[in-house]
GROMACS .gro file of C-alpha atoms in nm:
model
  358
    1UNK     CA    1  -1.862  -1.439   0.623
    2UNK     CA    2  -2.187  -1.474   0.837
    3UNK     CA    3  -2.059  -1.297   1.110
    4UNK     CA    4  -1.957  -0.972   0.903
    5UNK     CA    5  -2.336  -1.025   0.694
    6UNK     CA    6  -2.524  -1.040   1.005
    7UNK     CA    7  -2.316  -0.695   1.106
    8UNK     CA    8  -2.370  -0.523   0.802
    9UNK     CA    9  -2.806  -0.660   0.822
   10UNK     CA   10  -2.799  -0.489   1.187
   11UNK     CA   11  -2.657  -0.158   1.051
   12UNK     CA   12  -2.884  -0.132   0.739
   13UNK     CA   13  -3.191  -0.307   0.880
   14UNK     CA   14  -3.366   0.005   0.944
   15UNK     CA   15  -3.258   0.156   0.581
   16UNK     CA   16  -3.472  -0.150   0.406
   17UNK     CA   17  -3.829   0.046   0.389
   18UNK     CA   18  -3.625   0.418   0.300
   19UNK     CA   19  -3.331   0.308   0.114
   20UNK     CA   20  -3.483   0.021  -0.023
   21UNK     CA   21  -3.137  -0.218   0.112
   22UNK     CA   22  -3.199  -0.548  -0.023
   23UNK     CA   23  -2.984  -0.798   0.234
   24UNK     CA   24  -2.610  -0.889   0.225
   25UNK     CA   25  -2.513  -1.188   0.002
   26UNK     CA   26  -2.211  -1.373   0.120
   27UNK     CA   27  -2.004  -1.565  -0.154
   28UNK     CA   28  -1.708  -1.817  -0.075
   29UNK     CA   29  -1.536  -1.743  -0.411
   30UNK     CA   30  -1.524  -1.320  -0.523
   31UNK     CA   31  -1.524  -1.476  -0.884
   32UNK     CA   32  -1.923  -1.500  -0.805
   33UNK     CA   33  -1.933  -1.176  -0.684
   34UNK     CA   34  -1.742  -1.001  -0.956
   35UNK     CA   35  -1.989  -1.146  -1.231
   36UNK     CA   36  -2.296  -0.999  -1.037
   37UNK     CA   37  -2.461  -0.655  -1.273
   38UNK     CA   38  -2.554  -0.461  -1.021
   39UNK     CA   39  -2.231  -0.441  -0.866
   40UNK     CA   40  -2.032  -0.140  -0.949
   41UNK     CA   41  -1.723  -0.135  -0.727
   42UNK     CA   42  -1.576  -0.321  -0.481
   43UNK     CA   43  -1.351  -0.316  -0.194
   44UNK     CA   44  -1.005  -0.548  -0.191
   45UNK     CA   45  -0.925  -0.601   0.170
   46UNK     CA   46  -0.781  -0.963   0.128
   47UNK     CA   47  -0.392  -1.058   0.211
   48UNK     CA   48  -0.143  -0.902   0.019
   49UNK     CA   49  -0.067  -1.193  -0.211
   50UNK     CA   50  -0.451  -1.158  -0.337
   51UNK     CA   51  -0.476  -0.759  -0.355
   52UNK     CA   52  -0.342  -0.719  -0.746
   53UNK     CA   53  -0.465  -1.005  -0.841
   54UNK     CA   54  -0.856  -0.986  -0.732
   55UNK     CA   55  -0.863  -0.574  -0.799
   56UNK     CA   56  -0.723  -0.701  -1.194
   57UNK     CA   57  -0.988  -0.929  -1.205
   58UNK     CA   58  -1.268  -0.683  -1.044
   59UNK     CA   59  -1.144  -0.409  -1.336
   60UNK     CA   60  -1.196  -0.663  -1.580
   61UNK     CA   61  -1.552  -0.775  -1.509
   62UNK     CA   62  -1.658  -0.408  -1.519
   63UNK     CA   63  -1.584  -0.278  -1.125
   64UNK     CA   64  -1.458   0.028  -0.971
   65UNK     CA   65  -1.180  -0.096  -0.675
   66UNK     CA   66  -1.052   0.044  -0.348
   67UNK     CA   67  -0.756  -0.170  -0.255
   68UNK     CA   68  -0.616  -0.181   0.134
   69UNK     CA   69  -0.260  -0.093   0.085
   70UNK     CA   70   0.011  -0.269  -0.019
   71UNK     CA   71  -0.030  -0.297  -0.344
   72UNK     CA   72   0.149  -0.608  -0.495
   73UNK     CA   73   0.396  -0.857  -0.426
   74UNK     CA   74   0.568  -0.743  -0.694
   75UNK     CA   75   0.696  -0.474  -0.890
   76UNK     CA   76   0.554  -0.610  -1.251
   77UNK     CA   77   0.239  -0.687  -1.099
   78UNK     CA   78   0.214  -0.278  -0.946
   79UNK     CA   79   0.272  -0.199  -1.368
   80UNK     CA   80  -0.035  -0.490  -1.458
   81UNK     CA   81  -0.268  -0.312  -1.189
   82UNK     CA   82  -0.187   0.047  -1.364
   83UNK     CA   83  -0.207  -0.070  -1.712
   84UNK     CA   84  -0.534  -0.225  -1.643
   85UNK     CA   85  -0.723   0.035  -1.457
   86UNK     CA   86  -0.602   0.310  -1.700
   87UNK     CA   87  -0.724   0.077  -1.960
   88UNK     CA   88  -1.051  -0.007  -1.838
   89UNK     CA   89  -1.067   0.402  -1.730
   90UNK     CA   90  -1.179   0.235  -1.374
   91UNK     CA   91  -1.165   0.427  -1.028
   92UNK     CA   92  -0.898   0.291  -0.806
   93UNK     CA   93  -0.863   0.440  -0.464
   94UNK     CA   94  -0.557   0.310  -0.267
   95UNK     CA   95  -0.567   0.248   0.127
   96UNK     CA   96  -0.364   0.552   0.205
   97UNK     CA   97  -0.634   0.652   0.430
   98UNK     CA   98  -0.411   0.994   0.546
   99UNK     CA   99  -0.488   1.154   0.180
  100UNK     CA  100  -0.813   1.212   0.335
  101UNK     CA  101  -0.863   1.228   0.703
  102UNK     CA  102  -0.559   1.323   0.852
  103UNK     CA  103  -0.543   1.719   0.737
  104UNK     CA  104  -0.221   1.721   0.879
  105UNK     CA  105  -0.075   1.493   0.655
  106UNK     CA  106  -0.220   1.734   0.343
  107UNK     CA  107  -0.107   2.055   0.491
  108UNK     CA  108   0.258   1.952   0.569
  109UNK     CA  109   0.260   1.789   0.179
  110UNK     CA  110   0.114   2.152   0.068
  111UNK     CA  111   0.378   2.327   0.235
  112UNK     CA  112   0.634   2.116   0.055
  113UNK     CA  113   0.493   2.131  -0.256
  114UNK     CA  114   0.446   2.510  -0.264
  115UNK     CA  115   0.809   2.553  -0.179
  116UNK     CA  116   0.768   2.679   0.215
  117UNK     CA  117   1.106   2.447   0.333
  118UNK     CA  118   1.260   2.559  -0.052
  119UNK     CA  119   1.455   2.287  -0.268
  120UNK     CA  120   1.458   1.894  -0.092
  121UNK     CA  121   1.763   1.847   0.057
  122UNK     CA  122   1.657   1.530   0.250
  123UNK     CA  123   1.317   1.300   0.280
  124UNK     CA  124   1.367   1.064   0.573
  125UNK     CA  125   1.055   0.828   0.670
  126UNK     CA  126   1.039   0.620   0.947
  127UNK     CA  127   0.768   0.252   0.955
  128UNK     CA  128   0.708   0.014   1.231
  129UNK     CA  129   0.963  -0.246   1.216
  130UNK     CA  130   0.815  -0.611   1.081
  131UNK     CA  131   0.798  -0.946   1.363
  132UNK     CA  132   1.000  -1.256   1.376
  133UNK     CA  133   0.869  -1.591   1.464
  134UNK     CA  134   0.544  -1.789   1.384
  135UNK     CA  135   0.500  -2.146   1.420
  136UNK     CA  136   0.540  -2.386   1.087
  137UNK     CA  137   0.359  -2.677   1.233
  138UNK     CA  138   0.096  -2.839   1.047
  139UNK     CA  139  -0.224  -2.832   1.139
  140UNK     CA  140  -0.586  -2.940   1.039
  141UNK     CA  141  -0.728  -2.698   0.761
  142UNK     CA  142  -0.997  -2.438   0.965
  143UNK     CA  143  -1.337  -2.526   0.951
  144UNK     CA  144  -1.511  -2.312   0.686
  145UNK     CA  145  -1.170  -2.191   0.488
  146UNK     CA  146  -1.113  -2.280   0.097
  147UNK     CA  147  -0.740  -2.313   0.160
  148UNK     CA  148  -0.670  -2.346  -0.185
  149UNK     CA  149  -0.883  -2.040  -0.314
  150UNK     CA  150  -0.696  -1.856  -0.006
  151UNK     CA  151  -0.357  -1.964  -0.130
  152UNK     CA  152  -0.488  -1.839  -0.451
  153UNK     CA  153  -0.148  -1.752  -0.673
  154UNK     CA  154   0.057  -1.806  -0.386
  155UNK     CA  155   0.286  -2.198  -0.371
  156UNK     CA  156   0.100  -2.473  -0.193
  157UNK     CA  157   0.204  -2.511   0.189
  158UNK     CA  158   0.069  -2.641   0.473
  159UNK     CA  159  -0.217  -2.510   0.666
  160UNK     CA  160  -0.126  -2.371   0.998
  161UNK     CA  161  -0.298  -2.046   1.220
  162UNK     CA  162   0.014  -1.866   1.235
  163UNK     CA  163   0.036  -1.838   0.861
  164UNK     CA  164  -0.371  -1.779   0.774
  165UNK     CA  165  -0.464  -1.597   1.131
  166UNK     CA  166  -0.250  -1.463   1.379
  167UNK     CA  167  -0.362  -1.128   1.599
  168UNK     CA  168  -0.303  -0.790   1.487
  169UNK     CA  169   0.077  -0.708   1.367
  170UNK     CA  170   0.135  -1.106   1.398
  171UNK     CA  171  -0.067  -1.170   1.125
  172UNK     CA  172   0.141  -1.430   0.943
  173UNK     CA  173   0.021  -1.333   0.591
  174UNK     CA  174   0.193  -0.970   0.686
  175UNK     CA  175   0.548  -1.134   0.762
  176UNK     CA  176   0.588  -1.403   0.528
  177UNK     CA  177   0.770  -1.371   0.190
  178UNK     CA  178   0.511  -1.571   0.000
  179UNK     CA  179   0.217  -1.353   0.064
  180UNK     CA  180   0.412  -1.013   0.125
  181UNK     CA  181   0.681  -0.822   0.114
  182UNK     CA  182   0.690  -0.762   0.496
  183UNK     CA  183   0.633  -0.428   0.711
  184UNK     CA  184   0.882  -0.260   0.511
  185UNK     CA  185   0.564  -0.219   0.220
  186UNK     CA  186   0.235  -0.312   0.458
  187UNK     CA  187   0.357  -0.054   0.690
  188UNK     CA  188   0.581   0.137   0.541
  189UNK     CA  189   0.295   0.252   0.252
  190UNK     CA  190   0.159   0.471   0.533
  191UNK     CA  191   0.471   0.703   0.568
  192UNK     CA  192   0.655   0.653   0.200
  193UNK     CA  193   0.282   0.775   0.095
  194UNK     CA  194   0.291   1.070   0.271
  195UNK     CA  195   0.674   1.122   0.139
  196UNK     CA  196   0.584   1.098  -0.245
  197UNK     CA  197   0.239   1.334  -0.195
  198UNK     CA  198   0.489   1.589  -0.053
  199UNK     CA  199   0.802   1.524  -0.291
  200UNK     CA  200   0.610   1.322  -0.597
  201UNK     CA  201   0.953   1.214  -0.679
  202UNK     CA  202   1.133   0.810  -0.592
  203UNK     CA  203   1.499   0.760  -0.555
  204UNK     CA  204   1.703   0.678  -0.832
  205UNK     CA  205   1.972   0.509  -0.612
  206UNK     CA  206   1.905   0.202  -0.300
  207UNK     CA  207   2.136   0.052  -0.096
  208UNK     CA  208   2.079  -0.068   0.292
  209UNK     CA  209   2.107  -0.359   0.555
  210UNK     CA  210   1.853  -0.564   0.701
  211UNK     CA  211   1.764  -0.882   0.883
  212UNK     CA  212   1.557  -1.210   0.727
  213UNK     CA  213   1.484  -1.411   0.953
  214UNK     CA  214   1.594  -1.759   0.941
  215UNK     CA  215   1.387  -1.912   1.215
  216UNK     CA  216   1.010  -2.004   1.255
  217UNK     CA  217   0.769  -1.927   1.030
  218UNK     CA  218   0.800  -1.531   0.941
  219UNK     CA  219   1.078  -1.475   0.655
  220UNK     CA  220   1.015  -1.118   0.542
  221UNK     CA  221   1.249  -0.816   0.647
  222UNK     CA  222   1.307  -0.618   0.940
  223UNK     CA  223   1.534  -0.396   1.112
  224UNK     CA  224   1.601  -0.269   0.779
  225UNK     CA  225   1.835   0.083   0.707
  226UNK     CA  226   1.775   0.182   0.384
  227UNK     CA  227   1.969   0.475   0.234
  228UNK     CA  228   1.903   0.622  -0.145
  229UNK     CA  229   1.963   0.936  -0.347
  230UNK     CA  230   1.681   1.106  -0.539
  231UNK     CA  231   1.805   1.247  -0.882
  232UNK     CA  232   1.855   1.591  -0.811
  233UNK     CA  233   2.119   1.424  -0.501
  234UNK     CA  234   1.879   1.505  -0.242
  235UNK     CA  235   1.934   1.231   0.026
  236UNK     CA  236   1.650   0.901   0.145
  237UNK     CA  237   1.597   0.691   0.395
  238UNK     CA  238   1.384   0.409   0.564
  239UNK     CA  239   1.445   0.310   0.888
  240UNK     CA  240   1.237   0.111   1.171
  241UNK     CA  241   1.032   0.264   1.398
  242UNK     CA  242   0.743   0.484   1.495
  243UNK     CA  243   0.583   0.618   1.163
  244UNK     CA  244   0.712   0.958   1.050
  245UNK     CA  245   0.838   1.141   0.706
  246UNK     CA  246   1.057   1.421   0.764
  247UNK     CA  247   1.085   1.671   0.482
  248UNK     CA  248   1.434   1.879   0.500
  249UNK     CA  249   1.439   2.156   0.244
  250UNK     CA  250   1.698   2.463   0.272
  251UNK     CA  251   1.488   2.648   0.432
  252UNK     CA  252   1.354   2.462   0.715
  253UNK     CA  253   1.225   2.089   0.755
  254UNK     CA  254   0.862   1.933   0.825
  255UNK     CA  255   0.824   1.585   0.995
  256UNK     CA  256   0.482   1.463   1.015
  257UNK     CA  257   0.324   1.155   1.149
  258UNK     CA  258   0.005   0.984   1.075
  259UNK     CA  259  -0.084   0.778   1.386
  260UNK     CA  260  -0.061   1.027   1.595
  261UNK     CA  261  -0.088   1.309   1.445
  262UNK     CA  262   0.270   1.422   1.476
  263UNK     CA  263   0.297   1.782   1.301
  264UNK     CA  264   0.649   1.999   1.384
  265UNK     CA  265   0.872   2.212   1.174
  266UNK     CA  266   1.157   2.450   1.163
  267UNK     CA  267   1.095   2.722   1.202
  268UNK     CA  268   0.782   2.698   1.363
  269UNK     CA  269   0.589   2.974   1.183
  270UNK     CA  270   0.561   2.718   0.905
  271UNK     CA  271   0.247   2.589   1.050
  272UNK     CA  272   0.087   2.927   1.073
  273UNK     CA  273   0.096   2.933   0.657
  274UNK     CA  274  -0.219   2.959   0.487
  275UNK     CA  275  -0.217   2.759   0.153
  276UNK     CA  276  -0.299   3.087  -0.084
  277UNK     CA  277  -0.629   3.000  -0.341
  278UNK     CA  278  -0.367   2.989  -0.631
  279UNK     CA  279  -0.120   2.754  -0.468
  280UNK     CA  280  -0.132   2.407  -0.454
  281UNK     CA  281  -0.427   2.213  -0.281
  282UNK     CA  282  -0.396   1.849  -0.213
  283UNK     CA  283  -0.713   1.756   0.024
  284UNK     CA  284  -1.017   1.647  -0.159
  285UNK     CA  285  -1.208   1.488   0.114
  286UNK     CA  286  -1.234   1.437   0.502
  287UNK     CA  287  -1.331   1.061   0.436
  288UNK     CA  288  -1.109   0.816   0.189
  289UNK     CA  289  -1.386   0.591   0.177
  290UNK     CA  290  -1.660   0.872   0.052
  291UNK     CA  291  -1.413   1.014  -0.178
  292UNK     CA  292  -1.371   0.682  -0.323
  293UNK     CA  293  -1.768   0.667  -0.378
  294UNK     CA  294  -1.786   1.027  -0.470
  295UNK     CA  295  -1.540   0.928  -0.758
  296UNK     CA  296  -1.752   0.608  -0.860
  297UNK     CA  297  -2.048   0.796  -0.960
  298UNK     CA  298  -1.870   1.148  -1.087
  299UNK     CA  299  -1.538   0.999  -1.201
  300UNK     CA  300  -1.329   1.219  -1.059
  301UNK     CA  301  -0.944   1.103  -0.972
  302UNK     CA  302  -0.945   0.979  -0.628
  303UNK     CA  303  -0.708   1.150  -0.378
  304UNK     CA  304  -0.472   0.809  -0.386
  305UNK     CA  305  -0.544   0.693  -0.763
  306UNK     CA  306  -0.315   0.423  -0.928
  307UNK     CA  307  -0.020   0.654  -1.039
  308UNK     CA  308   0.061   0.732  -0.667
  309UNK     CA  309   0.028   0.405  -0.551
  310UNK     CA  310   0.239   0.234  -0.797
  311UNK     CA  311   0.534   0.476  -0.784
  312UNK     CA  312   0.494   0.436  -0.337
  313UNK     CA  313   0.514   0.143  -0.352
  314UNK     CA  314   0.818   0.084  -0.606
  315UNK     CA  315   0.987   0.234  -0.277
  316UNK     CA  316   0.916  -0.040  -0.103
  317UNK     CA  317   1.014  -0.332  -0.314
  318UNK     CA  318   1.357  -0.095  -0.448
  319UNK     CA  319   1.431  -0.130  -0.048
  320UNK     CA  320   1.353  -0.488  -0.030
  321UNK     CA  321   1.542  -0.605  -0.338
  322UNK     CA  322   1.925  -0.366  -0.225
  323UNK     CA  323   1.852  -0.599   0.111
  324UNK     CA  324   1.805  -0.960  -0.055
  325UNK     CA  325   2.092  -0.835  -0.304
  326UNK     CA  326   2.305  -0.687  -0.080
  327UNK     CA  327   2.371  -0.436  -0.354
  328UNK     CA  328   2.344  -0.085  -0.417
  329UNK     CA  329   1.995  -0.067  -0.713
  330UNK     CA  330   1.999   0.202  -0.973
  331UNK     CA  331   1.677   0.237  -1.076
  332UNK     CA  332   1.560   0.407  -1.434
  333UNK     CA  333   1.264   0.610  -1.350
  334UNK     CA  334   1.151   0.635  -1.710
  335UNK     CA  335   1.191   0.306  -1.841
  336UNK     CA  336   1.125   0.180  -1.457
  337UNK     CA  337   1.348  -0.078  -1.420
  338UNK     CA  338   1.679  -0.199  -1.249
  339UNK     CA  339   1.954  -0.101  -1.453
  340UNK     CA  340   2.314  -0.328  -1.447
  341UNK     CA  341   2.182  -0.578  -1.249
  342UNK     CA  342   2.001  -0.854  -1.451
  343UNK     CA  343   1.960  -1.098  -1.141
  344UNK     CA  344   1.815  -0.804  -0.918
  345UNK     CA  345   1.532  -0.673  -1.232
  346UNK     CA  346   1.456  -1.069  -1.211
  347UNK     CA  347   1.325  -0.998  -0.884
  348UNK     CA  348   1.050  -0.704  -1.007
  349UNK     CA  349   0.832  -1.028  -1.107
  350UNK     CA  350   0.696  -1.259  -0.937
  351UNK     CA  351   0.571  -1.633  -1.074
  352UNK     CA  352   0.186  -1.696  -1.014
  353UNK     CA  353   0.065  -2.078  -0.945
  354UNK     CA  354  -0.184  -2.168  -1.208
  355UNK     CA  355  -0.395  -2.102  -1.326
  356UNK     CA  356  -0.402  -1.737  -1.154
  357UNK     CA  357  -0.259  -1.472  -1.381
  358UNK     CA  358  -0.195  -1.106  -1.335
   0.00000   0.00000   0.00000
């Protein structure tokens, strides 16, 4: 916390005279934070595990929230986060960053969504695949971490670095069941984001293979192969791998990547099309972060509001749940819920160790 307040003090120490910056206050517990007045939004960039549950509580107390992506850990916790921002009439951007800086990403979903590749035949997406491993051993808590507060709603365990720290993908909160739902959601937002702005539709049907691994620490999915239907019959998938979404329409197909800006089509004069003023226009802003402030003080719907984000992500956990199952999910879009499989809707919730609540 020091470290990233002395950051932020060198950045805005020469704003204190013009912009009249007051200093960055650094708070153990975001309960503290959340009751400060003159406060109006707040960013969730916590571990998964902690994301629905600190945004609710940030709605509640009167905030505006930006929450890194995933969402939840569960399903009926995605439906809690909705219900309460459309309640409280609160801004919520989602960390689907590509809704605002990767143009790319916005034409290829306007071409879709105006009809240029004609009816969806196919949506294919492609995430980096999840890691294996981690060491369980106990260890001394970290000097300066609340363990408890960062287990939060999550059971209690034992401390170890490979579960709170880790470097980069290895994070252990990414990878293990208790905090996450693996890659298949942290990563997999990214591209199955980019697949519902172009085809605002999720499929009605899941069934697929994957690997849990049964060995060190890490116990969420990979090498998954996940195969659906979309109600009209148009075909799904999720499989490992460099991110993509691939559009395939009967009249040509789109694939389009956010790291690296990966833009191709058949046939290639698709990406000479310019969007017509009375079509469809899905880019707001150039920065996620400013439209998210731009919202805050004019209200406006943020480029990845709550609606977007909750039906994403219901991707990600359908995926996850025809894996653990080993069944093919039917999903009810309206009433959104597993149908004919009692044991598998179970799995939409999650418990919560007091006295957190959703």
């Amino acid at each position: 916390r020091e470290a990233a307040a002395k950051r932020v003090e060198q950045r805005y120490a020469a704003d204190r005279e013009r912009l009249g910056y007051k200093g960055c206050r650094t708070y153990n517990d975001f309960r503290e934070l959340l009751a400060c007045d003159d406060i109006d939004a707040v960013v969730v960039a916590t571990p998964d595990h902690w994301h629905v549950p600190a945004a609710i509580a940030a709605v509640r107390a009167g905030k505006d929230v930006y929450v890194e992506k995933p969402l939840g850990i569960s399903m009926e916790h995605n439906k809690a986060m909705r219900e309460t921002v459309h309640l409280h009439s609160a801004v919520f951007q989602y960390g689907t960053q590509q809704r605002s800086f990767s143009q790319h990403c916005g034409f290829a979903c306007e071409l879709v969504r105006n009809g240029y590749i004609g009816d969806i035949k196919a949506v294919h997406v492609i995430a980096p695949n999840g890691e294996r491993g981690g060491n369980a051993e106990s260890q001394p808590v970290a000097e300066g971490v609340d363990y408890d507060l960062w287990l939060g709603p999550a059971p209690v365990t034992p401390f170890c670095r490979d579960r709170c720290l880790g470097v980069g993908a290895r994070k252990g909160v990414y990878h293990i069941y208790d905090y996450a739902i693996g890659f298949i959601a942290g990563w997999g937002a990214h591209p199955l984001d980019i697949a519902h702005w172009g085809y605002p539709h999720i499929p009605v049907e899941y069934e697929g293979t994957g690997v849990i691994p049964t060995e060190g620490l890490f116990d969420t999915v990979v090498d998954w192969d996940v195969r659906g239907r979309y109600a009209n019959g148009a075909e799904f998938t999720l499989k490992p791998g460099s991110d993509l979404t691939t559009f395939v329409g009967t009249k040509g197909w789109i694939a389009v990547g956010r790291g690296r800006q990966t833009l191709a089509a058949e046939p290639a004069s698709l990406l000479e099309v310019k969007i017509k003023p009375d079509e469809i226009h899905l880019l707001q802003e150039n920065n996620h972060y400013g439209d998210f402030l731009n919202c805050v003080m004019t209200r406006r719907t943020p480029a990845s509001n709550i609606d977007s984000a909750v039906q994403s992500d219901f991707i990600s956990h359908l995926g996850d749940i025809c894996i653990r199952t080993g069944r093919k999910i039917k999903w009810d879009p309206k009433k959104e819920t597993i149908v004919g499989d009692d044991s598998a809707a179970r799995m939409m919730r999650r418990a919560l160790r007091a006295p957190w609540t959703v």
